[in-house]
């Protein structure tokens, strides 16, 4: 009957278990401990190897996603900076490079325009003498004087030459708004950041009214 088969199965299990226990008992305790330790060491080695491998893969991925290209003046093609230095801070997109002021001509306003967390001190013009197209403004972040001034760029004043790693080709990108860019522009990393929502005012709007 079914019950009889089940009973036989159970007995077989019991028998197997007994045999395993007997085998264990025959292993001297020091040898048993040694084997456990050996297994433990090999497991840790395995985990650490797979972790190292995972970290290496992650590094390769992040290096590959770094944007390669140039930010140029849309009007004349003058080189403004490396695409990899482009950062977003609130509504502002700018080249995070201390030497950026060398690439532009600063036109200082007689009076800075004061906002809650920022002040606009002037205009930034294309550094090419024959061009001088307006690229954006000069902005001081009141809470982040160490990184100020920044030069938020008007999306319509620039173009981006993007180098595509996969096929080695170059694409020229011209957009109306930064949000339309085909890639993600990394946010500016500021060490001790405050929760200052109103710094996210639209620099682009300011420039619109600025004729
Ligand atoms: Zn220009």
Tab-separated table of C-alpha atoms and ligand atoms in Angstrom:
chain	number	residue	atom	x	y	z
A	1	UNK	CA	0.000	0.000	0.000
A	2	UNK	CA	0.900	3.679	-0.227
A	3	UNK	CA	1.428	3.842	3.538
A	4	UNK	CA	3.818	0.930	3.442
A	5	UNK	CA	5.916	2.599	0.701
A	6	UNK	CA	5.917	5.833	2.713
A	7	UNK	CA	6.997	3.928	5.826
A	8	UNK	CA	9.858	2.318	3.894
A	9	UNK	CA	10.919	5.715	2.616
A	10	UNK	CA	10.947	7.157	6.125
A	11	UNK	CA	13.007	4.256	7.397
A	12	UNK	CA	15.469	4.724	4.598
A	13	UNK	CA	15.789	8.385	5.576
A	14	UNK	CA	16.374	7.487	9.212
A	15	UNK	CA	18.957	4.950	8.184
A	16	UNK	CA	20.791	7.459	5.989
A	17	UNK	CA	20.802	10.026	8.777
A	18	UNK	CA	22.213	7.503	11.224
A	19	UNK	CA	24.972	6.631	8.799
A	20	UNK	CA	25.855	10.308	8.313
A	21	UNK	CA	25.958	10.808	12.086
A	22	UNK	CA	28.158	7.748	12.476
A	23	UNK	CA	30.563	9.077	9.845
A	24	UNK	CA	30.710	12.432	11.633
A	25	UNK	CA	31.416	10.772	14.952
A	26	UNK	CA	34.360	9.009	13.378
A	27	UNK	CA	35.937	12.277	12.327
A	28	UNK	CA	38.179	13.469	15.142
A	29	UNK	CA	36.980	16.800	16.504
A	30	UNK	CA	40.159	18.689	15.593
A	31	UNK	CA	39.877	17.458	12.015
A	32	UNK	CA	36.199	18.453	11.936
A	33	UNK	CA	37.044	21.963	13.133
A	34	UNK	CA	39.793	22.175	10.547
A	35	UNK	CA	37.434	21.246	7.742
A	36	UNK	CA	34.862	23.814	8.874
A	37	UNK	CA	37.563	26.458	8.999
A	38	UNK	CA	38.778	25.448	5.540
A	39	UNK	CA	35.260	25.764	4.122
A	40	UNK	CA	34.810	29.104	5.840
A	41	UNK	CA	38.055	30.463	4.376
A	42	UNK	CA	37.214	29.302	0.873
A	43	UNK	CA	33.737	30.881	1.114
A	44	UNK	CA	35.163	34.222	2.246
A	45	UNK	CA	37.712	34.098	-0.585
A	46	UNK	CA	34.914	33.401	-3.068
A	47	UNK	CA	32.804	36.304	-1.757
A	48	UNK	CA	35.695	38.717	-1.749
A	49	UNK	CA	36.640	37.725	-5.301
A	50	UNK	CA	33.115	38.248	-6.567
A	51	UNK	CA	32.917	41.596	-4.748
A	52	UNK	CA	36.200	42.782	-6.299
A	53	UNK	CA	34.924	41.732	-9.707
A	54	UNK	CA	31.625	43.591	-9.188
A	55	UNK	CA	33.446	46.779	-8.139
A	56	UNK	CA	35.764	46.605	-11.155
A	57	UNK	CA	32.788	46.219	-13.501
A	58	UNK	CA	31.062	49.179	-11.860
A	59	UNK	CA	34.185	51.323	-12.357
A	60	UNK	CA	34.401	50.434	-16.052
A	61	UNK	CA	30.708	51.270	-16.523
A	62	UNK	CA	31.036	54.670	-14.827
A	63	UNK	CA	34.158	55.516	-16.836
A	64	UNK	CA	32.394	54.581	-20.043
A	65	UNK	CA	29.419	56.776	-19.330
A	66	UNK	CA	31.568	59.865	-18.859
A	67	UNK	CA	30.630	62.281	-21.619
A	68	UNK	CA	33.324	63.045	-24.157
A	69	UNK	CA	32.971	66.139	-26.255
A	70	UNK	CA	33.093	69.902	-26.298
A	71	UNK	CA	30.816	72.809	-25.504
A	72	UNK	CA	31.001	75.430	-28.245
A	73	UNK	CA	29.570	78.874	-28.923
A	74	UNK	CA	26.600	78.286	-31.207
A	75	UNK	CA	27.248	81.446	-33.193
A	76	UNK	CA	30.932	80.981	-34.029
A	77	UNK	CA	32.035	77.545	-32.802
A	78	UNK	CA	34.518	78.954	-30.267
A	79	UNK	CA	35.576	76.313	-27.743
A	80	UNK	CA	34.089	77.030	-24.307
A	81	UNK	CA	34.973	73.913	-22.392
A	82	UNK	CA	34.937	70.156	-22.072
A	83	UNK	CA	31.579	68.427	-21.995
A	84	UNK	CA	32.755	66.313	-19.054
A	85	UNK	CA	32.929	69.522	-16.962
A	86	UNK	CA	29.322	70.483	-17.613
A	87	UNK	CA	27.285	70.526	-14.407
A	88	UNK	CA	23.747	71.238	-13.361
A	89	UNK	CA	22.904	73.261	-10.310
A	90	UNK	CA	19.176	73.839	-9.933
A	91	UNK	CA	18.080	75.436	-13.196
A	92	UNK	CA	21.621	76.508	-14.038
A	93	UNK	CA	23.891	74.615	-16.418
A	94	UNK	CA	27.484	75.700	-16.477
A	95	UNK	CA	31.049	74.586	-17.062
A	96	UNK	CA	32.580	73.758	-13.704
A	97	UNK	CA	36.087	74.964	-14.396
A	98	UNK	CA	37.961	77.709	-12.535
A	99	UNK	CA	39.539	78.839	-15.798
A	100	UNK	CA	36.229	79.266	-17.570
A	101	UNK	CA	36.363	83.069	-17.220
A	102	UNK	CA	39.311	82.997	-19.650
A	103	UNK	CA	36.981	81.700	-22.358
A	104	UNK	CA	34.490	84.534	-22.089
A	105	UNK	CA	34.235	88.296	-21.878
A	106	UNK	CA	32.661	89.544	-18.687
A	107	UNK	CA	30.294	92.479	-18.946
A	108	UNK	CA	29.662	93.656	-15.402
A	109	UNK	CA	26.326	95.245	-14.562
A	110	UNK	CA	26.418	98.683	-12.865
A	111	UNK	CA	24.328	97.204	-10.053
A	112	UNK	CA	24.087	93.486	-9.258
A	113	UNK	CA	20.600	92.037	-9.423
A	114	UNK	CA	19.774	90.527	-6.071
A	115	UNK	CA	17.685	87.404	-5.608
A	116	UNK	CA	16.990	85.389	-2.482
A	117	UNK	CA	19.979	83.082	-2.732
A	118	UNK	CA	21.842	84.449	-5.713
A	119	UNK	CA	22.937	87.667	-7.307
A	120	UNK	CA	23.539	88.263	-10.977
A	121	UNK	CA	26.538	90.503	-11.416
A	122	UNK	CA	26.869	90.605	-15.177
A	123	UNK	CA	26.676	89.026	-18.587
A	124	UNK	CA	28.986	86.477	-20.135
A	125	UNK	CA	29.864	87.029	-23.790
A	126	UNK	CA	31.656	84.707	-26.183
A	127	UNK	CA	35.407	85.127	-25.737
A	128	UNK	CA	36.031	85.255	-29.479
A	129	UNK	CA	36.653	88.947	-30.292
A	130	UNK	CA	34.781	88.768	-33.593
A	131	UNK	CA	31.742	87.107	-32.040
A	132	UNK	CA	30.963	88.360	-28.529
A	133	UNK	CA	27.569	86.614	-28.635
A	134	UNK	CA	25.762	86.597	-25.319
A	135	UNK	CA	26.177	83.182	-23.723
A	136	UNK	CA	24.640	83.673	-20.301
A	137	UNK	CA	25.119	85.494	-17.056
A	138	UNK	CA	27.541	85.747	-14.157
A	139	UNK	CA	26.006	84.483	-10.972
A	140	UNK	CA	27.089	84.451	-7.341
A	141	UNK	CA	25.575	81.769	-5.146
A	142	UNK	CA	25.185	83.380	-1.741
A	143	UNK	CA	25.295	80.072	0.127
A	144	UNK	CA	28.198	78.697	-1.875
A	145	UNK	CA	30.738	81.461	-2.189
A	146	UNK	CA	33.558	78.948	-2.640
A	147	UNK	CA	32.263	77.875	-6.053
A	148	UNK	CA	31.086	81.357	-7.085
A	149	UNK	CA	30.841	82.934	-9.518
A	150	UNK	CA	29.299	80.441	-11.894
A	151	UNK	CA	28.401	81.218	-15.491
A	152	UNK	CA	25.043	79.630	-16.341
A	153	UNK	CA	24.862	79.106	-20.092
A	154	UNK	CA	21.795	79.722	-22.182
A	155	UNK	CA	21.075	76.483	-24.024
A	156	UNK	CA	20.226	78.362	-27.213
A	157	UNK	CA	23.632	80.082	-27.194
A	158	UNK	CA	25.703	76.931	-27.234
A	159	UNK	CA	26.076	73.711	-29.175
A	160	UNK	CA	27.592	70.438	-28.093
A	161	UNK	CA	29.960	68.281	-30.074
A	162	UNK	CA	29.459	64.814	-28.654
A	163	UNK	CA	31.933	62.047	-29.344
A	164	UNK	CA	30.274	58.666	-29.521
A	165	UNK	CA	32.551	55.976	-28.206
A	166	UNK	CA	30.718	53.023	-29.775
A	167	UNK	CA	31.204	54.007	-33.394
A	168	UNK	CA	33.791	56.794	-33.066
A	169	UNK	CA	31.511	59.346	-34.685
A	170	UNK	CA	30.847	62.948	-33.680
A	171	UNK	CA	27.404	64.445	-33.353
A	172	UNK	CA	26.591	68.133	-33.118
A	173	UNK	CA	23.731	68.735	-30.701
A	174	UNK	CA	21.690	71.939	-30.848
A	175	UNK	CA	18.743	72.196	-28.464
A	176	UNK	CA	16.436	74.930	-27.256
A	177	UNK	CA	16.379	73.782	-23.657
A	178	UNK	CA	18.835	71.928	-21.460
A	179	UNK	CA	16.135	69.467	-20.469
A	180	UNK	CA	15.998	68.305	-24.098
A	181	UNK	CA	19.585	67.035	-24.049
A	182	UNK	CA	19.890	63.374	-24.965
A	183	UNK	CA	22.210	62.651	-22.062
A	184	UNK	CA	22.182	63.261	-18.341
A	185	UNK	CA	24.198	66.229	-17.128
A	186	UNK	CA	25.598	65.407	-13.683
A	187	UNK	CA	24.576	67.642	-10.785
A	188	UNK	CA	27.197	69.772	-9.075
A	189	UNK	CA	28.396	68.088	-5.922
A	190	UNK	CA	28.736	70.479	-3.027
A	191	UNK	CA	30.103	69.045	0.188
A	192	UNK	CA	27.958	70.594	2.945
A	193	UNK	CA	24.707	71.228	1.146
A	194	UNK	CA	21.740	72.921	2.759
A	195	UNK	CA	18.138	72.337	1.925
A	196	UNK	CA	17.733	75.489	-0.109
A	197	UNK	CA	14.885	74.958	-2.506
A	198	UNK	CA	14.610	78.587	-3.615
A	199	UNK	CA	18.108	78.583	-5.101
A	200	UNK	CA	16.466	76.664	-7.921
A	201	UNK	CA	15.229	79.789	-9.616
A	202	UNK	CA	15.396	79.864	-13.361
A	203	UNK	CA	18.518	81.664	-14.550
A	204	UNK	CA	17.141	81.232	-18.023
A	205	UNK	CA	14.074	83.340	-17.133
A	206	UNK	CA	16.289	86.114	-15.813
A	207	UNK	CA	18.135	86.237	-19.104
A	208	UNK	CA	14.898	86.288	-21.082
A	209	UNK	CA	13.833	89.593	-19.535
A	210	UNK	CA	17.333	90.947	-19.852
A	211	UNK	CA	17.317	92.696	-23.250
B	1	LIG	ZN1	31.118	82.956	-30.379
